[in-house]
JSON list of C-alpha atoms in Angstrom, two decimals:
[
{"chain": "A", "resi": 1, "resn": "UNK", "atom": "CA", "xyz": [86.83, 108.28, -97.50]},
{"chain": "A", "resi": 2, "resn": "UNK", "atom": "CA", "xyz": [84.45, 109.66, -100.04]},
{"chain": "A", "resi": 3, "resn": "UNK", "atom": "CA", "xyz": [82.94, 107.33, -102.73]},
{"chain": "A", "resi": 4, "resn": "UNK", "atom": "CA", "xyz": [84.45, 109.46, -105.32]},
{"chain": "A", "resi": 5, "resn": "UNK", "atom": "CA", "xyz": [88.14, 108.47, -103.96]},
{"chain": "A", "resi": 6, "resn": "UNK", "atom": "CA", "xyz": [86.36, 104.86, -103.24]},
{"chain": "A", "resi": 7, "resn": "UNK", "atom": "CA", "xyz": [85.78, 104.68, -107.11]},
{"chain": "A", "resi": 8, "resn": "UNK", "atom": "CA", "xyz": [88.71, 105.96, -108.37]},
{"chain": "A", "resi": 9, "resn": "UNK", "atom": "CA", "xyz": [90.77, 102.84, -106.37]},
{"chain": "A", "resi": 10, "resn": "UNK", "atom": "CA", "xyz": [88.09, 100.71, -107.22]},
{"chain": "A", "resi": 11, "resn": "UNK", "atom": "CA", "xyz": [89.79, 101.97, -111.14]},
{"chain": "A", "resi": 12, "resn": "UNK", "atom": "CA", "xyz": [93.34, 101.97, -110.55]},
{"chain": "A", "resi": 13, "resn": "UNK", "atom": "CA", "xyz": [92.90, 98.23, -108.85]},
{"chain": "A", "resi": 14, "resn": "UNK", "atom": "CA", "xyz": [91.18, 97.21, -112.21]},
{"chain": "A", "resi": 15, "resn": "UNK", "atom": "CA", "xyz": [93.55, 98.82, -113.94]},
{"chain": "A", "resi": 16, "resn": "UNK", "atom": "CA", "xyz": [96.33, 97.55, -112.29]},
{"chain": "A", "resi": 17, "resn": "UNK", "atom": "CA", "xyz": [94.77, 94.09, -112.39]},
{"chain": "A", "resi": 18, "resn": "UNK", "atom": "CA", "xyz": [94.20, 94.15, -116.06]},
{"chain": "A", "resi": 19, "resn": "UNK", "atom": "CA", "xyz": [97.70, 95.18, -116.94]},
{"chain": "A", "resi": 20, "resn": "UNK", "atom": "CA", "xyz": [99.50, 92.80, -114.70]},
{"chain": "A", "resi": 21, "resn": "UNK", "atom": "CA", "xyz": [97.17, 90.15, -116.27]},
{"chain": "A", "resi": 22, "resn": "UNK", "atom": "CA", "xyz": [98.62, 92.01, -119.83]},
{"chain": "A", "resi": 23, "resn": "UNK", "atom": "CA", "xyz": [101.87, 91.79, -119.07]},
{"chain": "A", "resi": 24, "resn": "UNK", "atom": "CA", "xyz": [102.02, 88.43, -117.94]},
{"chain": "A", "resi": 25, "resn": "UNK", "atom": "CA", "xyz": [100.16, 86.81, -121.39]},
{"chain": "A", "resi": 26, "resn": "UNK", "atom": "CA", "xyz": [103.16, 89.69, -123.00]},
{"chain": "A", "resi": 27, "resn": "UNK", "atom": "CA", "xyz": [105.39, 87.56, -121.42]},
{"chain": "A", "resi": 28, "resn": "UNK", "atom": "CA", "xyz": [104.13, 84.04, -122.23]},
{"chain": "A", "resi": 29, "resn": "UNK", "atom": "CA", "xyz": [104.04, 85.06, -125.54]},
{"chain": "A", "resi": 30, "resn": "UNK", "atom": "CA", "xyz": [107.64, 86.42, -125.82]},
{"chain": "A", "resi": 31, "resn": "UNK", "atom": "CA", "xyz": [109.33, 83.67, -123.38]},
{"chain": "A", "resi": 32, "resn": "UNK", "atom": "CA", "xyz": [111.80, 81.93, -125.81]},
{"chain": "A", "resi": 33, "resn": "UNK", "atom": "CA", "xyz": [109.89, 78.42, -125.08]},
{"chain": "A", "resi": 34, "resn": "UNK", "atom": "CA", "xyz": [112.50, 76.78, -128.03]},
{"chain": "A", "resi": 35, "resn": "UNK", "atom": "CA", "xyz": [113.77, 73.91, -125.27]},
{"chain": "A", "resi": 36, "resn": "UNK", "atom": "CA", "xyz": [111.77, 70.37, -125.10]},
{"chain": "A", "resi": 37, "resn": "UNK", "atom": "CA", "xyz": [110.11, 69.03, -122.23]},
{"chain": "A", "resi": 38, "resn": "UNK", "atom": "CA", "xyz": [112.17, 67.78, -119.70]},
{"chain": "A", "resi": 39, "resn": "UNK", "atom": "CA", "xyz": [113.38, 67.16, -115.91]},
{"chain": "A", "resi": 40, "resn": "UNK", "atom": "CA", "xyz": [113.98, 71.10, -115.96]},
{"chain": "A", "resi": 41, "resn": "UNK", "atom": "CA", "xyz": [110.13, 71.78, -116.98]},
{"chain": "A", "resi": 42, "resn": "UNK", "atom": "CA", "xyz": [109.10, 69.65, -114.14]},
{"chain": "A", "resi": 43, "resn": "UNK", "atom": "CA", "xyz": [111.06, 71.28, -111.72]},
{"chain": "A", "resi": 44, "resn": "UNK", "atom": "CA", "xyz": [110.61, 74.66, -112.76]},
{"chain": "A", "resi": 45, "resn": "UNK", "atom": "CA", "xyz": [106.64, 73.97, -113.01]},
{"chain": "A", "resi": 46, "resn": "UNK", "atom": "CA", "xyz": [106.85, 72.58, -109.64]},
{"chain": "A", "resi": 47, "resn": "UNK", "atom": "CA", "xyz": [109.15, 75.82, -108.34]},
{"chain": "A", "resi": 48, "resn": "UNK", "atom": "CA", "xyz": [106.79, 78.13, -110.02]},
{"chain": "A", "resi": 49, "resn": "UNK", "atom": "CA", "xyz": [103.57, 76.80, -108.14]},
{"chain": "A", "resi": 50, "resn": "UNK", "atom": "CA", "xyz": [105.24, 76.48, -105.48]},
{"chain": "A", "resi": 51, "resn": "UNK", "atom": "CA", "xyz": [105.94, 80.69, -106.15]},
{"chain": "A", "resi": 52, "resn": "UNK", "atom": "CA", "xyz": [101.99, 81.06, -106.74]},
{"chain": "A", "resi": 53, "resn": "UNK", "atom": "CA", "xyz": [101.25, 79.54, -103.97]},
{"chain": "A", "resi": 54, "resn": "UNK", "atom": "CA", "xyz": [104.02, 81.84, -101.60]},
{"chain": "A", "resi": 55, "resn": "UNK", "atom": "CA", "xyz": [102.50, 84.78, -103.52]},
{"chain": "A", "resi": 56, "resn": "UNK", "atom": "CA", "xyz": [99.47, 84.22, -102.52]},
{"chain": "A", "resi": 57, "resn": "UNK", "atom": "CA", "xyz": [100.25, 83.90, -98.83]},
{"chain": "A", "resi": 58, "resn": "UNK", "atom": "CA", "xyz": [102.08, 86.76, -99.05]},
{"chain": "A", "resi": 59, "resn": "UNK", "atom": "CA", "xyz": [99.18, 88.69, -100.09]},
{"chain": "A", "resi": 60, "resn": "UNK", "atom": "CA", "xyz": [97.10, 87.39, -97.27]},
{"chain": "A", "resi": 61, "resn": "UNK", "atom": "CA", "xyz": [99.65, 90.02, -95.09]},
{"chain": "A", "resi": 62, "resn": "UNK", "atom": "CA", "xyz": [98.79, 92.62, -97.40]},
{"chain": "A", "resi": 63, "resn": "UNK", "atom": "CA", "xyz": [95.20, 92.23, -97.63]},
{"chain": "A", "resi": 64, "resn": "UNK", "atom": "CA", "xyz": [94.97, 92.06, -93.80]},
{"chain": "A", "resi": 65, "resn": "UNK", "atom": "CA", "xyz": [96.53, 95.24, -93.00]},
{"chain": "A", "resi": 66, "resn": "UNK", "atom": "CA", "xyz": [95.10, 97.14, -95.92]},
{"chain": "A", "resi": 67, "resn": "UNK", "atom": "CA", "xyz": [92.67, 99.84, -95.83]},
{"chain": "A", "resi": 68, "resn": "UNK", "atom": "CA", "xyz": [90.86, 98.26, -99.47]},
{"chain": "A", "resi": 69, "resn": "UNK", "atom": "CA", "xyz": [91.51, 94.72, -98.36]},
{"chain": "A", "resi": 70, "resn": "UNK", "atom": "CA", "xyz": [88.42, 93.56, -100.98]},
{"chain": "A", "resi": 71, "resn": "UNK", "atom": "CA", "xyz": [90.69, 95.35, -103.73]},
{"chain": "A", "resi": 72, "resn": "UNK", "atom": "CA", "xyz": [94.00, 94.12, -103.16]},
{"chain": "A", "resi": 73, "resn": "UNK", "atom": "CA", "xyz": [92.24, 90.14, -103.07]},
{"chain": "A", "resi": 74, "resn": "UNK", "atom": "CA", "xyz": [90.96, 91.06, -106.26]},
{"chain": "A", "resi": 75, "resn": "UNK", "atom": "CA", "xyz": [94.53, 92.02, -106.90]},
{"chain": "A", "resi": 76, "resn": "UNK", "atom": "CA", "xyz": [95.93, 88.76, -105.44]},
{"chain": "A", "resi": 77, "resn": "UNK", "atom": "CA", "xyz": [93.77, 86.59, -107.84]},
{"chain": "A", "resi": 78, "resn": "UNK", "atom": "CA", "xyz": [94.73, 88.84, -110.99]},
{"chain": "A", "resi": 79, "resn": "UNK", "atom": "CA", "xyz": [98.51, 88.12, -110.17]},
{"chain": "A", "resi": 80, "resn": "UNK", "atom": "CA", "xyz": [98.76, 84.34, -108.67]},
{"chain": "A", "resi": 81, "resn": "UNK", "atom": "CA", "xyz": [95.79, 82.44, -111.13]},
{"chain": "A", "resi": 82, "resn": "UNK", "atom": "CA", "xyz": [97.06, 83.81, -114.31]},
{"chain": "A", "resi": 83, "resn": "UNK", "atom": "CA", "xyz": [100.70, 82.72, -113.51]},
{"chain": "A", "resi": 84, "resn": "UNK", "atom": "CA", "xyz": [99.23, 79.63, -112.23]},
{"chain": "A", "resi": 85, "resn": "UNK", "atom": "CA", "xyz": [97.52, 79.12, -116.02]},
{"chain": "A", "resi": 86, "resn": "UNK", "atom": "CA", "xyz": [100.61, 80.22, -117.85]},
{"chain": "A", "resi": 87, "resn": "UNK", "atom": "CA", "xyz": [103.08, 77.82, -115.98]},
{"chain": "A", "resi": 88, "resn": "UNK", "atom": "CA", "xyz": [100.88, 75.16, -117.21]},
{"chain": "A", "resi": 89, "resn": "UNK", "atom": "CA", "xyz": [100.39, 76.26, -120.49]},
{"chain": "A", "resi": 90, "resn": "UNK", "atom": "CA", "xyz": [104.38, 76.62, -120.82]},
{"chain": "A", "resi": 91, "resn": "UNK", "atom": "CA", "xyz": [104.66, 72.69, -119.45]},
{"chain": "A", "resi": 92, "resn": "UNK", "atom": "CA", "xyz": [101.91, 72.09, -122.17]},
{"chain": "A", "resi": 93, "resn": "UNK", "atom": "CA", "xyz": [103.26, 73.97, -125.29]},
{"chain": "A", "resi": 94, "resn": "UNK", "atom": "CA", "xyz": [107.07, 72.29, -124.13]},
{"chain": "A", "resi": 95, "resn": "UNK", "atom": "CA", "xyz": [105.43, 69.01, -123.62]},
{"chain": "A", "resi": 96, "resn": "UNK", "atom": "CA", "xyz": [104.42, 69.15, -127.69]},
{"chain": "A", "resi": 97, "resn": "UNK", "atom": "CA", "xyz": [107.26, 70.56, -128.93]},
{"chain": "A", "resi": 98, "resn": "UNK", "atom": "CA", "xyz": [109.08, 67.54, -127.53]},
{"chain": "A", "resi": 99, "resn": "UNK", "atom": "CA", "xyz": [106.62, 64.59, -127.91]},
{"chain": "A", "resi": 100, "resn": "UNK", "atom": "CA", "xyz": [104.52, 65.50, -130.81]},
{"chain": "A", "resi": 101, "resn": "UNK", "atom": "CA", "xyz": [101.76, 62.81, -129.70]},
{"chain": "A", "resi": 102, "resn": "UNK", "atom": "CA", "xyz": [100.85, 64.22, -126.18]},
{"chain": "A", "resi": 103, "resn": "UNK", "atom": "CA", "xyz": [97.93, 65.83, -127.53]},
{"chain": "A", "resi": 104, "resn": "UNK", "atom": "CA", "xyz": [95.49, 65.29, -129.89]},
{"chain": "A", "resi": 105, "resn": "UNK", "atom": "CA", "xyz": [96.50, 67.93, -132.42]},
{"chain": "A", "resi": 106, "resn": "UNK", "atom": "CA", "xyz": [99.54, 70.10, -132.65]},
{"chain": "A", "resi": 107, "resn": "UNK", "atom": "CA", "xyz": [99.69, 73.14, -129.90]},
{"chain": "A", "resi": 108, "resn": "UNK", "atom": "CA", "xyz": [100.57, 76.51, -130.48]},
{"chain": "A", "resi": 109, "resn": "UNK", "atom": "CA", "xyz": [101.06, 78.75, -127.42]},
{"chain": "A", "resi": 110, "resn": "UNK", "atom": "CA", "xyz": [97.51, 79.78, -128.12]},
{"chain": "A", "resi": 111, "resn": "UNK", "atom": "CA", "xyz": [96.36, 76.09, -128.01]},
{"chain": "A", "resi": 112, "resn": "UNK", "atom": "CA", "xyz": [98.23, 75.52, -125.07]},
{"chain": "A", "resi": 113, "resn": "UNK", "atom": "CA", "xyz": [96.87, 78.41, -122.90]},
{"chain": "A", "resi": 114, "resn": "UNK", "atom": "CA", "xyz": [93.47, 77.34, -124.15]},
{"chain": "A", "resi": 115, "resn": "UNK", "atom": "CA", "xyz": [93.83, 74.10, -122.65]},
{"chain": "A", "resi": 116, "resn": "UNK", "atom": "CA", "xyz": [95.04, 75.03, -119.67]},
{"chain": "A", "resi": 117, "resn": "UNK", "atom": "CA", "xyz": [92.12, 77.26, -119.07]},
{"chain": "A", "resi": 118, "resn": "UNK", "atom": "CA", "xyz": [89.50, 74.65, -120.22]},
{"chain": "A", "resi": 119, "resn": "UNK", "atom": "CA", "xyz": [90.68, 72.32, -117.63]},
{"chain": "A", "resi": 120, "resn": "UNK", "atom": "CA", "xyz": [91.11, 75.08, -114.77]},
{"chain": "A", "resi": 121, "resn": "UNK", "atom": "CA", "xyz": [87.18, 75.83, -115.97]},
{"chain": "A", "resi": 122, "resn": "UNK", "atom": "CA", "xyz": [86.57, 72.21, -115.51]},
{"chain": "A", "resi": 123, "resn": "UNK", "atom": "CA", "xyz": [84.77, 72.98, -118.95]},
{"chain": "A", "resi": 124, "resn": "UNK", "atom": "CA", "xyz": [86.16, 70.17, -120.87]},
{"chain": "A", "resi": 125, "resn": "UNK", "atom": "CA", "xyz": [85.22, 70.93, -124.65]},
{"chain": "A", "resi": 126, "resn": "UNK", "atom": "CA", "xyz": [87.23, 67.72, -125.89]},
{"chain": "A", "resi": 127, "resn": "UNK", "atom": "CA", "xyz": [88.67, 69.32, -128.94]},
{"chain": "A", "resi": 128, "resn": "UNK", "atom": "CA", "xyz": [92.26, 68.81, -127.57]},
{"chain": "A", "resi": 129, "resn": "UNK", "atom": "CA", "xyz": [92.95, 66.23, -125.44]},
{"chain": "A", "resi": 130, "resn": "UNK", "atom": "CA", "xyz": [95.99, 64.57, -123.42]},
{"chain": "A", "resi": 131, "resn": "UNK", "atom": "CA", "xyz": [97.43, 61.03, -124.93]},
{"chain": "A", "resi": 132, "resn": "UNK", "atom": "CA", "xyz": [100.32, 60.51, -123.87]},
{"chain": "A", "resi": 133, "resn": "UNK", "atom": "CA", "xyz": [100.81, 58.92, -120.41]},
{"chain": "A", "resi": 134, "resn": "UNK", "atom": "CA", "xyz": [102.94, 62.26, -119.81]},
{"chain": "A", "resi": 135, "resn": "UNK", "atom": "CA", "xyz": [100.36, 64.75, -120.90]},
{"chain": "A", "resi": 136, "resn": "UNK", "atom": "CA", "xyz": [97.71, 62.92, -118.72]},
{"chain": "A", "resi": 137, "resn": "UNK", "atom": "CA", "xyz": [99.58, 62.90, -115.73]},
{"chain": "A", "resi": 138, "resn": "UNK", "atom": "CA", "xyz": [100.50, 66.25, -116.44]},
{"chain": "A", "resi": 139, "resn": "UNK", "atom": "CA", "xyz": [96.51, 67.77, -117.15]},
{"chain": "A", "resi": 140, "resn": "UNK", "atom": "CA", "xyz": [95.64, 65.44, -113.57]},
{"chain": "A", "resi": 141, "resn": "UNK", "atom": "CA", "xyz": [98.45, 67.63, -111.43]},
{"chain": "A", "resi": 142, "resn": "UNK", "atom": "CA", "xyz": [97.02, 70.67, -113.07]},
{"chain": "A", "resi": 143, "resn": "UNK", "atom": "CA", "xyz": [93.46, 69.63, -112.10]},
{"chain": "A", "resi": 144, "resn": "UNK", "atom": "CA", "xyz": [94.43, 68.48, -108.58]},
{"chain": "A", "resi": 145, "resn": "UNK", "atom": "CA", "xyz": [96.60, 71.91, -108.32]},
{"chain": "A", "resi": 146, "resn": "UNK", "atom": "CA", "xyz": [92.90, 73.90, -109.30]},
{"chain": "A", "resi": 147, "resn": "UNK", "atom": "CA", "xyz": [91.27, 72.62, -106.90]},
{"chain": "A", "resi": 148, "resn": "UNK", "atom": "CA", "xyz": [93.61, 73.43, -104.21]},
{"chain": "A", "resi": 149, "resn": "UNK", "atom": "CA", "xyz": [94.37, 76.71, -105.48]},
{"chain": "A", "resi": 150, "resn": "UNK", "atom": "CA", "xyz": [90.61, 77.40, -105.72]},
{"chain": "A", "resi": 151, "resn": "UNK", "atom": "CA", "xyz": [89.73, 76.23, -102.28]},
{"chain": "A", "resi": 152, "resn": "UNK", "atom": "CA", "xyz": [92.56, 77.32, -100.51]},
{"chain": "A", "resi": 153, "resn": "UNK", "atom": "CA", "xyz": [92.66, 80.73, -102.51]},
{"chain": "A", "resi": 154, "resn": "UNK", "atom": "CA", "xyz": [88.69, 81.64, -101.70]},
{"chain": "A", "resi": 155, "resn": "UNK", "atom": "CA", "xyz": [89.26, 80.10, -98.15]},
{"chain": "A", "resi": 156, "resn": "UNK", "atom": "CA", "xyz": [92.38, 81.89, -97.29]},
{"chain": "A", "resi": 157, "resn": "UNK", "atom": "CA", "xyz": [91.68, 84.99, -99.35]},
{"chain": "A", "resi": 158, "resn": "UNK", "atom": "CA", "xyz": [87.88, 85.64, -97.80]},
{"chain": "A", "resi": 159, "resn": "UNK", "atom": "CA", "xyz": [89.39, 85.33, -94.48]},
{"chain": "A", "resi": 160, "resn": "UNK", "atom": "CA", "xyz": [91.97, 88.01, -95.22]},
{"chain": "A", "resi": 161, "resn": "UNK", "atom": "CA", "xyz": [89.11, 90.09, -96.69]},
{"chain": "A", "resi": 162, "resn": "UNK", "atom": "CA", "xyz": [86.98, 89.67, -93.27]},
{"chain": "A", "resi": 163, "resn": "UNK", "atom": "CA", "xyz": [90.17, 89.96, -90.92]},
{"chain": "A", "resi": 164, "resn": "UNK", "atom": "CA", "xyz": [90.89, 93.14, -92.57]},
{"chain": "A", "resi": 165, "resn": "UNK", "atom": "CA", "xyz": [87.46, 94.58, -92.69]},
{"chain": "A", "resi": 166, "resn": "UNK", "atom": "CA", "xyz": [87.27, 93.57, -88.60]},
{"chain": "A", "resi": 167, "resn": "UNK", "atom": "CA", "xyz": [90.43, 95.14, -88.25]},
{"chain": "A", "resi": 168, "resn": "UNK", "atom": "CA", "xyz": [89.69, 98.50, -89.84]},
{"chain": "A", "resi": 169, "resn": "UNK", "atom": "CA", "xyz": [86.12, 98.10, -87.60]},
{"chain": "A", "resi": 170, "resn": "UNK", "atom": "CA", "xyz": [87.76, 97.92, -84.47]},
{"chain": "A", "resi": 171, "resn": "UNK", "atom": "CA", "xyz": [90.49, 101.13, -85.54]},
{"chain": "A", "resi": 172, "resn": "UNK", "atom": "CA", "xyz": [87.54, 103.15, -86.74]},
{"chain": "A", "resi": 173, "resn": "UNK", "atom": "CA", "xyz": [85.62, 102.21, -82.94]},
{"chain": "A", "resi": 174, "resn": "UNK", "atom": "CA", "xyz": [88.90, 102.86, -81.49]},
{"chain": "A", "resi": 175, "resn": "UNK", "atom": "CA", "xyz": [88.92, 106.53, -82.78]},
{"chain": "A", "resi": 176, "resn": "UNK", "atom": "CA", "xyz": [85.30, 107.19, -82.59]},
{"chain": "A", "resi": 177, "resn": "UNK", "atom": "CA", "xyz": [85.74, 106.32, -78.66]},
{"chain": "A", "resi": 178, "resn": "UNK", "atom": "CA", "xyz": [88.54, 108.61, -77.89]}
]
């Protein structure tokens, strides 16, 4: 493969990373999020990381038999932590619509998605913060959930990446002897 056709997937995975990314924000913003905070948030928060988190496995099979295996990780993270901040985000925005006090000041979906990415960047500003006992417990399962998703995601993601790579290594020997 030449490094003109390298380039040009090195593009369309960008581009197809920043519009997935795009459309998933589109989405966020456009979900009718009218409902309150309840039993149904927790259990669709908990489905949907469960869904990152089979998403991203699922990608390990992808990345591993791929002939751009760096490209499609890069694809895996563009897909699974951006759905990962937007579930939150959701739980967050529903969480103030239905208990007013949860946060320091009122959230729009803006505010929300903010906060979600201030504690997944461990960053911290303190301009919004969790009071209620909900919101806490809710902001520590999304900072236990980074973690995981960070570690496992780099751990399981570079070894798909490297098992790959060995894998296209031992096809291109393969041919090369024959």
């Amino acid at each position: 493969m030449g490094k003109k056709s390298d380039r040009l997937q090195m593009l369309l995975a960008m581009m197809r990373s920043l519009a997935t990314t795009g459309l998933l924000v589109t989405v966020y913003y456009l979900l009718p999020l009218a409902s309150a905070f309840t039993a149904v948030t927790v259990v669709a928060l908990i489905g949907g990381t469960v869904a990152v988190a089979l998403l991203l496995f699922w990608y390990v099979r992808v990345i591993r038999r791929s002939v751009r295996p760096t490209l499609r990780a890069v694809e895996a993270l563009a897909l699974t932590l951006p759905t990962f901040l937007l579930l939150y985000a959701a739980a967050y925005y529903l969480l103030q619509r239905s208990e007013p006090i949860s946060f320091g000041e009122p959230l729009s979906r803006t505010d929300a998605l903010y906060f979600a990415l201030t504690v997944l960047s461990t960053v911290g500003f303190g301009d919004i913060t969790p009071h209620s006992q909900l919101a806490r417990v809710l902001t520590m399962g999304q900072m236990t959930f980074d973690l995981i998703l960070i570690g496992v995601a780099a751990k399981v993601l570079t070894g798909a990446v490297q098992e790959g790579l060995r894998r296209q290594s031992r096809a291109a020997a393969a041919s090369n002897a024959t």
